[in-house]
Coordinates of C-alpha atoms in Angstrom, one line a residue:
X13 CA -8.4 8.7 -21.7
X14 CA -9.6 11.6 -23.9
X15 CA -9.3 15.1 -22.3
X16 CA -13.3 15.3 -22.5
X17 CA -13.6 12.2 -20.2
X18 CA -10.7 13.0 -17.9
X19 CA -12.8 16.2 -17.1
X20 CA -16.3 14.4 -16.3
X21 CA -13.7 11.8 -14.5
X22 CA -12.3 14.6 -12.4
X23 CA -15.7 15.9 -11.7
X24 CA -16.8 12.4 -10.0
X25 CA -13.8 12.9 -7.4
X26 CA -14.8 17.0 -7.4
X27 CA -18.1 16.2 -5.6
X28 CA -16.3 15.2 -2.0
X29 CA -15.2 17.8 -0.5
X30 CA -14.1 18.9 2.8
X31 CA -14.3 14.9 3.7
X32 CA -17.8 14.6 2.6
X33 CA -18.3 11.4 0.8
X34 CA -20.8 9.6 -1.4
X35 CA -20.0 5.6 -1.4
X36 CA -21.3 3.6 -3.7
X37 CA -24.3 1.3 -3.0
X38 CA -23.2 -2.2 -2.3
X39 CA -25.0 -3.4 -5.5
X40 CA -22.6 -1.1 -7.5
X41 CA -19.1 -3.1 -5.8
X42 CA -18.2 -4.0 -8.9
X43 CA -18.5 -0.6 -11.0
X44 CA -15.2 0.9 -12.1
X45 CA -15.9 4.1 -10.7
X46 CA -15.2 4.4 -7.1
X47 CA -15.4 7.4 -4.3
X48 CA -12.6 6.8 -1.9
X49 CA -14.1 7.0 1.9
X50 CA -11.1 9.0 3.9
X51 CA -9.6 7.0 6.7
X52 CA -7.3 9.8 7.9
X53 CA -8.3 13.4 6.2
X54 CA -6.1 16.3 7.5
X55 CA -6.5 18.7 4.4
X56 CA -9.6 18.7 1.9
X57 CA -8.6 16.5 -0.7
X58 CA -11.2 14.0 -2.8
X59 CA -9.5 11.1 -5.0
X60 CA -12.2 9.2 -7.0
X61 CA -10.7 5.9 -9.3
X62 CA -11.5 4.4 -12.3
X63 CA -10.9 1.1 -13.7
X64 CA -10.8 1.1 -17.2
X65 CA -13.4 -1.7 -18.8
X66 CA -16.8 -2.9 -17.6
X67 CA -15.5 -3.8 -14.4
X68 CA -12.4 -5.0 -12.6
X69 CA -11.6 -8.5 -14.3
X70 CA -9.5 -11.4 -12.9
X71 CA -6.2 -12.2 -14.9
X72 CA -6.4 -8.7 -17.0
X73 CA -3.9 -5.8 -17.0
X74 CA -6.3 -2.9 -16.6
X75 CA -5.6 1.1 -16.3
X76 CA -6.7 2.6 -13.0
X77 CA -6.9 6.0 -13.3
X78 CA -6.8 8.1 -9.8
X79 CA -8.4 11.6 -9.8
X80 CA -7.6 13.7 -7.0
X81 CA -9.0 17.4 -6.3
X82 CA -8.6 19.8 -3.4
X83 CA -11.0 22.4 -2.3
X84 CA -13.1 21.0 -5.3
X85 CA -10.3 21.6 -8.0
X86 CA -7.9 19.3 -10.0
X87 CA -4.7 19.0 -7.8
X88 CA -1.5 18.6 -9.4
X89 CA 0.1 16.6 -7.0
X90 CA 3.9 16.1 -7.8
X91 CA 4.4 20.0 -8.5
X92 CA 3.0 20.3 -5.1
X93 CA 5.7 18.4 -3.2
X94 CA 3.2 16.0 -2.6
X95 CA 3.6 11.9 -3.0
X96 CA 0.6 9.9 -4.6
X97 CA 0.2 5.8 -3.4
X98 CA -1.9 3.1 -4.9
X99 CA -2.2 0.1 -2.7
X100 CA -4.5 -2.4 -3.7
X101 CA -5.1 -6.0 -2.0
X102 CA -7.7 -9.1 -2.0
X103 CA -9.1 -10.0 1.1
X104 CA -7.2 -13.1 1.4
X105 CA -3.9 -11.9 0.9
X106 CA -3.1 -13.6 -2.3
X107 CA -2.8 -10.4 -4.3
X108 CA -1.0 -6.8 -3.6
X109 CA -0.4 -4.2 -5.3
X110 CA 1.9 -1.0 -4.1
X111 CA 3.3 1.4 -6.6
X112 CA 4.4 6.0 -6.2
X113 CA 5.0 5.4 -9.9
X114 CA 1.4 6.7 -11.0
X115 CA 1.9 8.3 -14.5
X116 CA 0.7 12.5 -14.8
X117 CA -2.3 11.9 -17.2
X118 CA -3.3 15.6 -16.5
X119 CA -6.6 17.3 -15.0
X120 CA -5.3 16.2 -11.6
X121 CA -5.8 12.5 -12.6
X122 CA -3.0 9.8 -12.4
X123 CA -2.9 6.4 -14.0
X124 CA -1.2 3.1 -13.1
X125 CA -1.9 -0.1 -14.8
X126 CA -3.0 -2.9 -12.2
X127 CA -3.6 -6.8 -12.3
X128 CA -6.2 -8.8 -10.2
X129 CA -4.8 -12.2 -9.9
X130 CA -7.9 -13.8 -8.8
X131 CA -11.7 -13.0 -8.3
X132 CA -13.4 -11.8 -5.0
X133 CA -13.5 -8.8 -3.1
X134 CA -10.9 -6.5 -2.6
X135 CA -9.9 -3.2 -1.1
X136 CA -7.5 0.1 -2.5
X137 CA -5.9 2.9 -1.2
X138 CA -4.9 6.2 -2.2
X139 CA -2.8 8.1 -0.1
X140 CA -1.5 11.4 -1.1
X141 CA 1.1 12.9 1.7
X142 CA 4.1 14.8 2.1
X143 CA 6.8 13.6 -1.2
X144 CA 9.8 13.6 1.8
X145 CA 7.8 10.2 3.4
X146 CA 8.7 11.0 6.6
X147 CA 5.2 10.4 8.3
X148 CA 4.8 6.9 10.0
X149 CA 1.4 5.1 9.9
X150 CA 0.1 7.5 8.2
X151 CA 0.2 9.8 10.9
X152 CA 0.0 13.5 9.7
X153 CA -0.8 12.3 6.1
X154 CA -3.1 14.6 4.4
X155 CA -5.2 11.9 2.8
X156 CA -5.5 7.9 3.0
X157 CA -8.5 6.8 1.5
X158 CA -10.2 3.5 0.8
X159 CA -12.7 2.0 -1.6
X160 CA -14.3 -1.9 -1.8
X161 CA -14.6 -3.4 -5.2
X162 CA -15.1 -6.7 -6.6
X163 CA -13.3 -8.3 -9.4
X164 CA -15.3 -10.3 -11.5
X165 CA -13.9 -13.6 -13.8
X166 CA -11.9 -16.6 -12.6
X167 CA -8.2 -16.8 -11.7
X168 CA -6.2 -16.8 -14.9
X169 CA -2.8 -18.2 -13.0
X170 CA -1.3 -14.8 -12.6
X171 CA 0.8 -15.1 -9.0
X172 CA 2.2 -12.4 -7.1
X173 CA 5.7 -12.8 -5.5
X174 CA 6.0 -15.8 -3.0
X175 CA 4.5 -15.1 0.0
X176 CA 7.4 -16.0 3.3
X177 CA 5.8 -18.2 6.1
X178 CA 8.4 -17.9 8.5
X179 CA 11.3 -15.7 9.7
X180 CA 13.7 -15.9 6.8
X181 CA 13.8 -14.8 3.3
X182 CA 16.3 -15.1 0.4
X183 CA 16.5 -12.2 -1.6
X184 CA 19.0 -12.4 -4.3
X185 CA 22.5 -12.5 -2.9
X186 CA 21.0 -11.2 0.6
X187 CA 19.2 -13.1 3.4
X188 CA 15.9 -10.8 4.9
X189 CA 15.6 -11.9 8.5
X190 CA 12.7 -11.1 11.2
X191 CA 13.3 -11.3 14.7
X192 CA 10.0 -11.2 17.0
X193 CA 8.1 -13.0 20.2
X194 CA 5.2 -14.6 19.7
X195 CA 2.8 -12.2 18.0
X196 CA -0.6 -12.0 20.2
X197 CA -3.7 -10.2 19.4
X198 CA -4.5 -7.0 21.4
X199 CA -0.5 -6.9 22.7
X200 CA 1.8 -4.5 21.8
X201 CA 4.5 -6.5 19.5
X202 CA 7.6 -5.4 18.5
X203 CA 9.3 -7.1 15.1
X204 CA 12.8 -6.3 13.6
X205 CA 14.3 -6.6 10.5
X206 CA 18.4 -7.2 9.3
X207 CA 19.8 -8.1 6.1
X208 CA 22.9 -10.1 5.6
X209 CA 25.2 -10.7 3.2
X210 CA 26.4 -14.2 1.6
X211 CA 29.3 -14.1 4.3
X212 CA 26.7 -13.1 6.6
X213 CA 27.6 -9.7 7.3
X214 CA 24.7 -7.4 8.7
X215 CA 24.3 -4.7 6.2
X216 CA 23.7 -1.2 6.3
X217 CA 20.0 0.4 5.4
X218 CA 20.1 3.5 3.9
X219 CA 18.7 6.6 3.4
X220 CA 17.4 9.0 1.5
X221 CA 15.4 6.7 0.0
X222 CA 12.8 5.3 2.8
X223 CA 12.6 1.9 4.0
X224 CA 8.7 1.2 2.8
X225 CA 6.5 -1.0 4.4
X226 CA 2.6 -1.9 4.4
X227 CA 0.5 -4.3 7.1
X228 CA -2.7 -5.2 6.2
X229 CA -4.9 -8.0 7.5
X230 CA -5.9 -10.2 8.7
X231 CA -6.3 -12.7 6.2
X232 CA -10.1 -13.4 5.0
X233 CA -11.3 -9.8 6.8
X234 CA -12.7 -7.8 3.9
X235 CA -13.1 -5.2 6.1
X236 CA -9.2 -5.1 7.0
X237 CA -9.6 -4.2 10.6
X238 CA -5.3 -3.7 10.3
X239 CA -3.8 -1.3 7.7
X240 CA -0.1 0.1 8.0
X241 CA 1.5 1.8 5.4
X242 CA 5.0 4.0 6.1
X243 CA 8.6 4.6 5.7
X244 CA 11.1 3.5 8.5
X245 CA 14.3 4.8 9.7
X246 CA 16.8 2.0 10.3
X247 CA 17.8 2.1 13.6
X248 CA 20.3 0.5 15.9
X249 CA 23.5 1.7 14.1
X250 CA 21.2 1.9 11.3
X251 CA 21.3 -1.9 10.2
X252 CA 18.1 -2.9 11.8
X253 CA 14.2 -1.8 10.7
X254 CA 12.3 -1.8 14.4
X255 CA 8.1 -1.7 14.3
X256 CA 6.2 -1.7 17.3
X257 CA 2.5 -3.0 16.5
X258 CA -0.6 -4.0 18.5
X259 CA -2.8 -6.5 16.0
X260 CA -6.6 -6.1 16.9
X261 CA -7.1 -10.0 15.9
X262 CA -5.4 -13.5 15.3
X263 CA -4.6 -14.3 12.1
X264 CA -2.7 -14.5 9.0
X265 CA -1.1 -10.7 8.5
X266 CA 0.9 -9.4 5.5
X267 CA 4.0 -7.3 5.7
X268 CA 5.3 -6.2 2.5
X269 CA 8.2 -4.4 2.8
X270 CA 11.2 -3.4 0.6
X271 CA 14.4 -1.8 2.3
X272 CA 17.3 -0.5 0.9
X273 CA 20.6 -1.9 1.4
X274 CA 23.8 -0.1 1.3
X275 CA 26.3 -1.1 -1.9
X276 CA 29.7 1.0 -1.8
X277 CA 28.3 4.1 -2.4
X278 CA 24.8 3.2 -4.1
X279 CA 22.3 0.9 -2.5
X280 CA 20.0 -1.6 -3.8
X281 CA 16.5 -2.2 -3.5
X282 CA 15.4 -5.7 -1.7
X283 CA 11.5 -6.3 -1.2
X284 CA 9.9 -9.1 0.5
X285 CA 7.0 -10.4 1.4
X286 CA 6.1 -12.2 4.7
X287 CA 3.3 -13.7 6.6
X288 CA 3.2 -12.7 10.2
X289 CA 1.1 -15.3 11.8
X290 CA -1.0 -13.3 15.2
X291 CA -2.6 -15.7 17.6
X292 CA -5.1 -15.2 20.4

C-alpha cells in the first residue's frame, strides 16, 4: 500500500471517535472497507480494515490491512505496550483465523494476509489491549471491535485444521484432553483442559507466554450471540486450563485454543481445535 493510500486508509478509521461509529449499509457487506462497531470500548480507539481486491474472495490469499487511530490520530500500537488481534471466522465454523503477528505497515495501519476457505458471511475482530494479555474475556481491554462481511466466489478446497468432535485430541507426540458435564444452554459450565505425554504423564503449562483461547458460536448464528477471546493461567498445580462459561444457546461452539507445554527448560506450542456441542 503506497504511503498516499495508507493516509486516506487511516482517515476512514480517523472518523470514529470516542466510540462513535458509521457501519456500513447492508448492501455494502461485501466492500473491502469496513468500520469496526466496538463491542467493549474503554479508551477512544477507531480500527477501520481493508481487504485488498474488489472484495473478500473465496480460496484467495488476500492482505487485510487494520488501521487503528486514537483520539483521531494514527496509533502506533506495539511502541505503546499495546497487543493488536485479528480474529476472523464464517458463520458456520468451517473457517478461523487468529493471528498477534500483524506486520507494522506504518501510519498506524497493520497488515496480515488472510484466506477465506469458503463463501458466505462472516464476522472479524480487532482487539487492541494491554501487550502483557493478562485481561480475561476481554474484560478491561481497551478495544474489541467487530465488522460483518461477505466473501464472494465458491470454495476452492482450502481447509482449516481438523475440527475435534469429542473430548480428545492428538497433537503431535501429546494427547489434548477436555474434561466437562454436559454443556446446557443458559447454565454456568465449567470445562478443563490437560495434556499428556506418550507415557501419559500430565504435563506442565507454562508461562510467560499465555495459554490463548477463543469461543465463538454457535454454529450457523451470523450474529454470534457467544464470543470469548483471552489468555489463561493454568491452574491446579499449573497442569490444568479451567474456564467457567454460561452459553446463551444450544449448539455447535468452537474453542480454539493453543497452550503451551513445558519442555526441559523451553516449552512448545500445541493448538487445537474442538467442537463443544451445548444443548438445551
Amino acid at each position: 500500500m503506497a504511503s498516499g493510500s495508507k493516509i486516506g486508509f487511516w482517515a476512514v478509521g480517523a472518523l470514529v471517535v470516542l466510540g462513535i461509529v458509521v457501519w456500513a449499509a447492508a448492501s455494502r457487506e461485501d466492500q473491502p472497507s469496513l468500520n469496526l462497531k466496538p463491542l467493549i470500548q474503554n479508551e477512544p480507539f477507531a480500527v477501520a480494515v481493508e481487504f485488498e481486491g474488489a472484495s473478500a474472495q473465496a480460496g484467495k490469499t488476500q492482505h487485510a490491512h487494520v488501521a487503528v487511530s486514537r483520539d483521531g490520530q494514527p496509533f502506533d500500537v506495539y511502541s505503546s505496550g499495546y497487543a493488536l488481534h485479528l480474529i476472523v471466522a464464517s458463520s458456520d465454523l468451517s473457517t478461523f483465523l487468529h493471528t498477534v503477528d500483524l506486520h507494522d505497515d506504518g501510519f498506524g495501519v497493520y497488515g496480515a494476509d488472510v484466506t477465506f476457505g469458503s463463501p458466505g458471511k462472516y464476522r472479524l475482530w480487532v482487539e487492541v489491549n494491554d501487550a502483557s494479555g493478562e485481561q480475561h474475556h476481554g474484560e478491561g481491554a481497551p478495544l474489541i471491535g467487530y465488522a460483518d462481511f461477505r466473501v464472494r466466489g465458491e470454495a476452492r478446497g482450502v481447509t482449516d485444521q481438523p475440527r475435534v468432535h469429542g473430548k480428545v485430541a492428538q497433537a503431535g507426540p501429546y494427547t489434548v484432553k477436555l474434561d466437562y458435564a454436559s454443556l446446557r444452554a443458559g447454565e454456568e459450565s465449567e470445562v478443563r483442559l490437560a495434556v499428556q505425554d506418550a507415557q501419559g504423564r500430565v504435563r506442565q503449562l507454562t508461562q510467560p507466554e499465555p495459554n490463548i483461547y477463543v469461543m465463538i458460536g454457535p454454529k450457523g448464528d451470523s450474529n454470534f450471540p457467544f464470543f470469548r477471546h483471552g489468555h489463561s493461567e493454568p491452574a491446579l498445580n499449573g497442569n490444568t486450563v479451567v474456564w467457567r462459561e454460561t452459553f446463551p444457546k444450544a449448539g455447535e461452539y468452537l474453542l480454539w485454543t493453543t497452550v503451551y507445554v513445558v519442555n526441559g527448560s523451553q516449552f512448545e506450542a500445541v493448538e487445537v481445535p474442538f467442537v463443544l456441542m451445548v444443548v438445551e
